[in-house]
Amino acid sequence: MKNRIWLGFILVLVFSACRKDPKDPLTNQGGTKYVPTVIDPTTIFPVSKFGLPNLPSDNPFTEEGIYLGRMLFYDPILSFDSTVSCGSCHRQENAFADPVKYSNGIYGLKTGRNSSSLINLAYSKKFFWDARQTTLRDQVFEPIQAHNEMAMTLPLLSKRLAKAKRYVEYFDKAFGAEPNVFDMSKAMEQFLLSIVSQNSLFNDFFPGRFSLLNDGQQRGALLFNGLVNFDVPTGLTTGADCFHCHGGALAQQNNPDMGGIANNGLDGSFSDKGYGAITNNPMDRGLFKTPTLLNIALTGPYMHDGRFTTLDQVIDHYSDNMNFQSPTISPMLTAHSSRQLLLSTKQKADLKAYLLTMTDTVFIKNPAYSNPFKK
Ligand code: HEC
Ligand code: HEC
């Protein structure tokens, strides 16, 4: 009798240890091989608004993979002295940009360019201001090893990850492997690809529901999406032609001939050669990746070097200060007889009102992208 009670007790213990709570990804499944939960990309991407992006075929989204990538993104142990994480320079409240001109990396060092916002990257084909990377999987190794960002070495990082219980567990769940930097980059790729912003007023109206906008926003939309054309009696342009480079639902370069990079007439000579330093072609000097304008109100300072602190300054640049002497300036900007647009004060306000419709306040609070270590 006594033995039977003990046996029953032990069985209960064994069963409760094996029981798995499907909502808790951390639950151990009792020694059987863990099968990660695959996620259908159509549940991640707003297909009707943006279409389905081209995704890497060898790295399907899984709940565990995305979560692992998210932990790594926010974990300072990826930097040599464990003080800097990806999230230090890419802040969710700023649409994953950094609200300073140059970001603070390790040992008080600064980055050489303004931090990029990280949204809808699945729809981008090239990464960094100079478009030097073509996959996010490769991209992540750059900041990790850059001396002024995280200054980490990959052997040391592998060792650190292998020592952390949470990583031993999650690498096993996501990839059936011990912590290693190859799968690390795949997990981060999954997380970065999964960051989607699509809830702004702009994304609700674009392109068909014009009536959602108020009068000023509507006038701004006409300027943004109109070709440059100077009206004879007023001398004012009826369009400012932003859409050729920041067009479509993603408010990003949609002219495939330009490859998503352009010189938007900032400088006559280039202290930062941008894409030209990658290709060594003088015709590419001063060309930079055309950023999305979604969440633009949150991602300042603006341009690759963060030279403008406000959207008003950006609009003044396009309206009044275009450098037509810039040797590689986009033909898109010289199409209008190299004449400054000279928007009126009211037109500038309208254009700004339109840019402000691109802010997605749901996105910046979405818990799926927040720091998992801060509960
Ligand atoms: C010290 C600040 C800093 C840290 C840390 C940092 N970044 Fe960045 N990030 C930047 C800056 C600055 C740029 C723009 C650099 C350039 O274009 O040359 C950038 C650009 C990027 C881009 C390109 C986006 C685009 O649209 O082209 C991605 C993706 C990115 N970072 C992801 C990460 C990830 C992942 C990590 C962590 C492994 C990370 N960053 C860590 C500052 C940082
Ligand atoms: C020929 C293509 C082109 C056109 C046309 C164009 N832009 Fe840009 N835009 C760019 C490029 C390229 C950059 C990044 C330049 C850099 O950093 O050196 C940029 C940057 C910006 C930025 C800063 C983004 C950031 O994240 O820092 C804003 C805002 C902007 N443009 C708004 C506009 C507006 C408004 C118009 C119309 C008046 C316009 N652009 C027309 C190519 C263009």
XYZ file of C-alpha atoms and ligand atoms in Angstrom:
461
model
C 0.000 0.000 0.000
C 2.708 2.382 1.062
C 4.658 1.540 -2.112
C 1.644 2.193 -4.273
C 1.123 5.637 -2.810
C 4.762 6.433 -3.497
C 4.488 5.118 -7.039
C 1.418 7.285 -7.638
C 3.208 10.296 -6.223
C 6.211 9.742 -8.478
C 3.980 9.298 -11.542
C 2.213 12.584 -10.823
C 5.585 14.281 -10.542
C 6.796 12.789 -13.827
C 3.623 13.748 -15.664
C 3.510 17.284 -14.371
C 7.145 17.734 -15.412
C 6.272 16.614 -18.951
C 3.106 18.624 -19.301
C 3.585 21.504 -21.628
C 1.879 24.852 -21.515
C 1.524 25.859 -25.184
C 1.532 29.553 -24.333
C 4.859 29.386 -22.544
C 7.670 28.864 -25.038
C 10.087 28.229 -22.186
C 8.362 25.013 -21.148
C 10.613 22.013 -21.373
C 9.095 19.262 -23.427
C 10.582 16.410 -21.454
C 13.595 15.520 -23.564
C 11.847 15.048 -26.921
C 13.213 17.095 -29.818
C 11.694 20.537 -29.683
C 9.783 21.607 -32.771
C 9.670 25.394 -33.170
C 6.407 27.036 -34.168
C 6.608 28.189 -37.778
C 4.884 31.514 -38.505
C 3.114 32.165 -41.783
C 4.613 35.388 -43.257
C 1.157 36.580 -44.321
C 0.379 37.006 -40.608
C 3.426 39.264 -40.190
C 3.200 41.461 -43.283
C 0.232 43.627 -44.319
C -0.020 42.018 -47.733
C -2.864 44.236 -48.946
C -0.887 47.402 -48.138
C 2.721 46.471 -48.889
C 2.533 43.123 -50.712
C 4.572 40.143 -49.574
C 8.336 40.793 -49.468
C 10.987 38.446 -50.842
C 12.140 36.445 -47.859
C 15.200 34.252 -47.328
C 14.126 30.697 -48.155
C 16.548 29.090 -45.688
C 15.383 30.978 -42.605
C 11.643 30.570 -42.045
C 10.061 32.654 -39.304
C 9.487 30.775 -36.069
C 8.166 32.121 -32.786
C 11.302 30.931 -31.050
C 13.646 32.326 -33.723
C 12.068 35.791 -33.617
C 12.089 35.799 -29.823
C 15.737 34.747 -29.739
C 16.568 37.518 -32.210
C 14.685 39.998 -30.094
C 16.602 38.978 -26.938
C 19.912 39.298 -28.787
C 18.899 42.710 -30.166
C 18.391 44.077 -26.677
C 21.241 42.259 -24.955
C 24.317 44.331 -24.042
C 26.446 41.178 -23.695
C 26.832 41.414 -27.464
C 29.257 44.303 -26.839
C 32.769 43.790 -25.457
C 32.190 45.524 -22.128
C 28.491 44.561 -21.977
C 27.273 48.170 -22.033
C 25.859 48.588 -25.558
C 23.058 46.677 -27.255
C 21.565 47.158 -30.709
C 18.663 48.767 -28.873
C 20.982 51.462 -27.465
C 21.194 53.120 -30.886
C 17.919 51.841 -32.329
C 15.119 52.895 -29.989
C 11.588 51.699 -30.430
C 10.098 55.053 -29.375
C 12.062 56.612 -32.261
C 10.975 53.970 -34.782
C 14.306 52.287 -34.015
C 16.414 55.330 -34.897
C 18.428 57.344 -32.351
C 17.437 60.921 -31.483
C 21.034 62.198 -31.666
C 23.220 63.232 -34.617
C 25.788 60.502 -33.989
C 25.163 57.570 -31.651
C 27.160 56.629 -28.586
C 28.974 53.354 -29.007
C 31.331 51.558 -26.662
C 34.032 53.486 -24.638
C 32.281 56.806 -25.331
C 33.054 56.552 -29.052
C 30.629 57.933 -31.632
C 29.319 56.494 -34.871
C 30.347 58.152 -38.133
C 26.783 58.403 -39.403
C 23.282 58.988 -38.102
C 21.533 55.843 -36.889
C 18.972 54.410 -39.319
C 15.405 53.632 -38.378
C 14.652 49.928 -38.616
C 11.180 49.499 -40.063
C 9.822 47.406 -42.895
C 13.363 46.235 -43.629
C 11.939 43.128 -45.277
C 11.073 45.408 -48.205
C 14.572 46.878 -48.459
C 17.150 45.329 -50.736
C 20.198 47.208 -49.491
C 21.260 48.214 -46.027
C 23.223 51.087 -44.485
C 23.354 54.630 -45.824
C 25.901 53.566 -48.435
C 23.897 50.459 -49.396
C 26.916 48.236 -48.682
C 25.013 45.222 -47.359
C 22.472 43.089 -49.143
C 21.305 40.798 -46.324
C 20.413 41.490 -42.723
C 22.061 38.229 -41.762
C 25.438 39.625 -42.813
C 24.594 43.133 -41.673
C 24.386 42.246 -37.967
C 28.073 41.288 -37.819
C 29.124 44.831 -38.666
C 27.905 46.714 -35.585
C 28.866 43.792 -33.340
C 32.479 43.988 -34.493
C 32.799 47.727 -35.245
C 35.381 49.233 -32.871
C 33.186 52.267 -32.194
C 29.892 50.406 -31.772
C 30.106 47.092 -29.885
C 33.796 46.142 -30.401
C 33.117 42.471 -29.884
C 34.977 39.448 -31.244
C 33.003 36.490 -32.541
C 34.923 33.808 -30.576
C 34.329 35.683 -27.322
C 30.676 36.210 -28.216
C 30.191 32.475 -28.883
C 31.652 31.719 -25.475
C 29.435 34.257 -23.755
C 26.285 33.000 -25.417
C 27.192 29.401 -24.537
C 27.450 30.395 -20.871
C 24.024 32.041 -20.704
C 21.262 29.602 -19.803
C 18.597 31.475 -21.749
C 20.640 31.209 -24.935
C 21.465 27.526 -24.508
C 17.737 26.961 -24.215
C 16.627 29.218 -27.058
C 19.254 28.248 -29.620
C 18.176 24.689 -28.986
C 14.512 25.557 -29.426
C 14.917 27.743 -32.493
C 17.679 25.894 -34.332
C 18.267 22.615 -32.484
C 21.841 23.771 -31.870
C 24.149 25.089 -29.196
C 24.671 28.854 -29.219
C 26.715 29.867 -32.258
C 27.136 33.097 -34.169
C 25.793 31.714 -37.437
C 22.378 30.915 -35.961
C 22.611 34.137 -33.953
C 22.656 36.085 -37.204
C 19.702 34.083 -38.510
C 17.670 34.770 -35.370
C 18.445 38.475 -35.606
C 17.542 38.418 -39.282
C 14.152 36.951 -38.343
C 13.545 39.611 -35.715
C 14.655 42.503 -37.935
C 12.543 41.255 -40.843
C 9.533 40.966 -38.555
C 9.573 44.669 -37.588
C 6.625 46.123 -39.468
C 5.115 49.600 -39.215
C 1.816 50.052 -41.058
C -0.654 51.778 -38.736
C -0.141 55.446 -39.559
C -2.936 57.637 -40.905
C -0.870 57.719 -44.109
C -1.003 53.927 -44.376
C -4.739 53.965 -43.802
C -5.428 56.474 -46.530
C -2.782 55.504 -49.082
C -3.509 55.539 -51.916
C -7.286 55.586 -52.208
C -8.984 57.080 -49.170
C -8.097 60.721 -49.621
C -11.055 61.857 -47.527
C -9.348 60.590 -44.358
C -7.000 63.581 -44.612
C -7.860 67.111 -43.515
C -7.502 70.035 -45.928
C -3.886 70.880 -45.109
C -2.842 67.242 -45.296
C -4.618 66.902 -48.634
C -2.801 69.930 -50.047
C 0.447 68.465 -48.697
C -0.332 65.166 -50.414
C -0.804 66.965 -53.731
C 2.528 68.730 -53.343
C 4.329 65.532 -52.298
C 2.870 63.497 -55.128
C 2.790 66.174 -57.814
C 5.389 66.902 -60.500
C 7.161 70.243 -60.349
C 5.161 72.722 -62.367
C 5.277 76.480 -61.879
C 1.895 78.095 -62.087
C 2.004 81.199 -64.286
C 0.005 83.793 -62.358
C 1.289 82.898 -58.857
C 4.813 81.683 -59.712
C 4.296 78.876 -57.178
C 4.886 75.250 -58.005
C 1.865 72.974 -57.875
C 4.037 69.925 -57.060
C 7.268 69.288 -55.132
C 7.938 65.818 -56.567
C 8.900 63.871 -53.463
C 7.132 60.700 -54.582
C 9.668 59.706 -57.218
C 12.090 58.835 -54.455
C 9.871 58.456 -51.379
C 6.811 57.037 -53.107
C 4.385 54.199 -52.554
C 2.917 52.810 -49.355
C 6.413 52.382 -47.899
C 7.287 56.039 -48.641
C 10.584 54.818 -49.994
C 12.382 54.841 -53.329
C 10.171 53.184 -55.898
C 12.224 53.864 -58.963
C 14.061 50.631 -59.694
C 16.474 52.348 -62.092
C 17.884 54.307 -59.201
C 18.347 51.241 -57.031
C 17.011 53.072 -53.996
C 20.021 55.361 -53.732
C 20.412 58.959 -54.804
C 22.139 62.264 -54.266
C 19.440 64.636 -53.029
C 21.482 67.783 -53.547
C 22.935 68.398 -50.102
C 26.584 69.122 -50.925
C 28.860 70.348 -53.697
C 31.738 68.167 -52.521
C 31.572 65.055 -50.386
C 33.369 64.491 -47.101
C 31.435 61.204 -46.970
C 31.400 59.622 -50.427
C 28.557 57.245 -49.523
C 27.873 54.658 -52.201
C 30.857 55.983 -54.192
C 33.234 54.692 -51.515
C 31.771 51.218 -51.999
C 31.857 51.114 -55.797
C 34.881 53.406 -56.325
C 32.922 54.964 -59.168
C 33.056 58.799 -59.157
C 29.493 58.822 -60.509
C 28.335 57.189 -57.267
C 29.883 59.751 -54.927
C 27.447 61.466 -52.618
C 24.732 58.874 -53.275
C 22.972 57.531 -50.182
C 20.189 55.094 -49.485
C 16.828 56.810 -49.807
C 15.206 56.354 -46.406
C 11.569 55.576 -45.827
C 9.587 58.575 -44.618
C 7.263 56.437 -42.483
C 7.574 57.641 -38.876
C 9.703 60.539 -40.084
C 8.508 62.764 -37.225
C 10.143 60.322 -34.781
C 13.465 59.618 -36.457
C 15.318 62.961 -36.489
C 17.953 64.261 -36.768
C 17.827 63.779 -40.530
C 20.106 62.707 -43.404
C 23.103 60.359 -43.261
C 25.007 62.810 -41.079
C 22.057 64.010 -39.024
C 22.679 67.583 -40.223
C 19.052 68.713 -39.926
C 17.349 68.587 -36.566
C 13.836 69.469 -37.716
C 11.516 68.629 -40.577
C 11.268 72.363 -41.279
C 14.980 72.387 -42.066
C 14.537 69.380 -44.362
C 11.709 71.104 -46.204
C 13.776 74.296 -46.482
C 16.532 72.210 -48.049
C 14.263 70.833 -50.753
C 12.491 74.155 -51.253
C 15.241 76.753 -51.058
C 18.719 75.288 -50.696
C 19.087 72.563 -53.309
C 22.727 72.422 -54.420
C 22.456 72.184 -58.194
C 26.268 72.285 -58.457
C 26.483 68.921 -56.729
C 28.275 66.767 -59.331
C 26.102 63.660 -58.975
C 22.768 65.273 -58.078
C 19.796 63.149 -59.107
C 18.332 64.063 -62.514
C 14.999 63.875 -60.713
C 15.877 67.070 -58.869
C 17.254 68.957 -61.854
C 14.318 68.129 -64.110
C 12.722 71.466 -63.253
C 15.283 73.739 -64.950
C 17.529 73.752 -61.885
C 15.384 76.320 -60.215
C 14.679 76.301 -56.479
C 11.104 75.285 -55.688
C 10.615 78.286 -53.385
C 7.532 76.904 -51.660
C 5.395 79.451 -49.832
C 5.162 79.342 -46.036
C 1.726 77.814 -46.367
C 2.927 75.166 -48.801
C 5.747 74.248 -46.439
C 3.258 73.880 -43.599
C 1.029 71.688 -45.792
C 3.925 69.473 -46.820
C 4.923 69.080 -43.182
C 1.352 68.257 -42.177
C 1.415 65.486 -44.756
C 4.728 64.121 -43.467
C 3.238 64.068 -39.969
C 0.472 61.700 -41.128
C 3.195 59.070 -41.483
C 3.628 58.556 -37.723
C 2.575 55.149 -36.410
C 1.943 55.471 -32.692
C 0.728 51.870 -32.404
C 4.016 50.591 -33.755
C 6.246 52.350 -31.257
C 4.344 50.720 -28.408
C 3.981 47.264 -29.955
C 5.153 44.802 -27.277
C 6.313 42.349 -29.976
C 9.296 44.631 -30.597
C 10.018 45.837 -27.089
C 12.886 44.944 -24.783
C 12.071 41.453 -23.449
C 14.365 41.945 -20.451
C 12.247 44.855 -19.198
C 9.051 43.302 -17.975
C 26.569 52.545 -31.529
C 25.297 52.647 -32.215
C 24.772 51.459 -32.954
C 24.673 50.165 -32.499
C 25.134 49.590 -31.181
C 24.010 49.432 -33.546
N 23.703 50.259 -34.592
Fe 22.710 49.742 -36.283
N 23.129 51.529 -37.084
C 23.806 52.546 -36.448
C 24.189 53.550 -37.416
C 24.961 54.820 -37.124
C 23.719 53.108 -38.670
C 23.977 53.751 -40.029
C 25.383 53.315 -40.382
C 25.771 53.434 -41.817
O 24.879 53.571 -42.653
O 26.964 53.369 -42.155
C 23.048 51.828 -38.416
C 22.405 51.089 -39.402
C 21.776 49.867 -39.165
C 21.000 49.131 -40.148
C 20.723 49.542 -41.584
C 19.281 49.966 -41.780
C 18.955 50.388 -43.185
O 17.787 50.718 -43.443
O 19.824 50.423 -44.066
C 20.565 47.986 -39.532
C 19.708 46.882 -40.125
C 21.076 48.023 -38.168
N 21.791 49.170 -37.988
C 20.877 47.022 -37.249
C 21.618 46.927 -36.066
C 21.706 45.724 -35.261
C 21.007 44.427 -35.529
C 22.544 46.021 -34.216
C 23.036 45.096 -33.116
C 23.769 43.930 -33.542
C 22.944 47.409 -34.373
N 22.376 47.913 -35.508
C 23.743 48.088 -33.481
C 24.097 52.615 -35.104
C 24.179 51.498 -34.279
C 16.081 62.188 -56.058
C 15.466 61.493 -54.987
C 14.819 62.279 -53.884
C 13.780 63.179 -53.982
C 13.087 63.668 -55.240
C 13.460 63.564 -52.634
N 14.272 62.919 -51.748
Fe 14.214 63.038 -49.748
N 15.894 61.904 -49.609
C 16.556 61.335 -50.665
C 17.795 60.774 -50.212
C 18.829 60.050 -51.070
C 17.875 61.041 -48.833
C 19.044 60.700 -47.908
C 20.162 61.664 -48.236
C 21.330 61.669 -47.303
O 21.184 61.322 -46.147
O 22.417 62.062 -47.733
C 16.637 61.732 -48.488
C 16.311 62.128 -47.215
C 15.112 62.723 -46.865
C 14.670 62.957 -45.524
C 15.437 62.568 -44.258
C 15.192 61.114 -43.930
C 15.970 60.593 -42.766
O 15.584 59.536 -42.244
O 16.966 61.188 -42.360
C 13.440 63.554 -45.592
C 12.563 63.956 -44.432
C 13.126 63.720 -46.989
N 14.157 63.195 -47.742
C 11.973 64.315 -47.470
C 11.783 64.615 -48.810
C 10.755 65.478 -49.311
C 9.727 66.181 -48.426
C 10.891 65.549 -50.650
C 10.118 66.404 -51.644
C 10.191 67.813 -51.407
C 12.011 64.699 -51.015
N 12.535 64.162 -49.871
C 12.462 64.475 -52.302
C 16.118 61.312 -51.960
C 15.118 62.131 -52.467
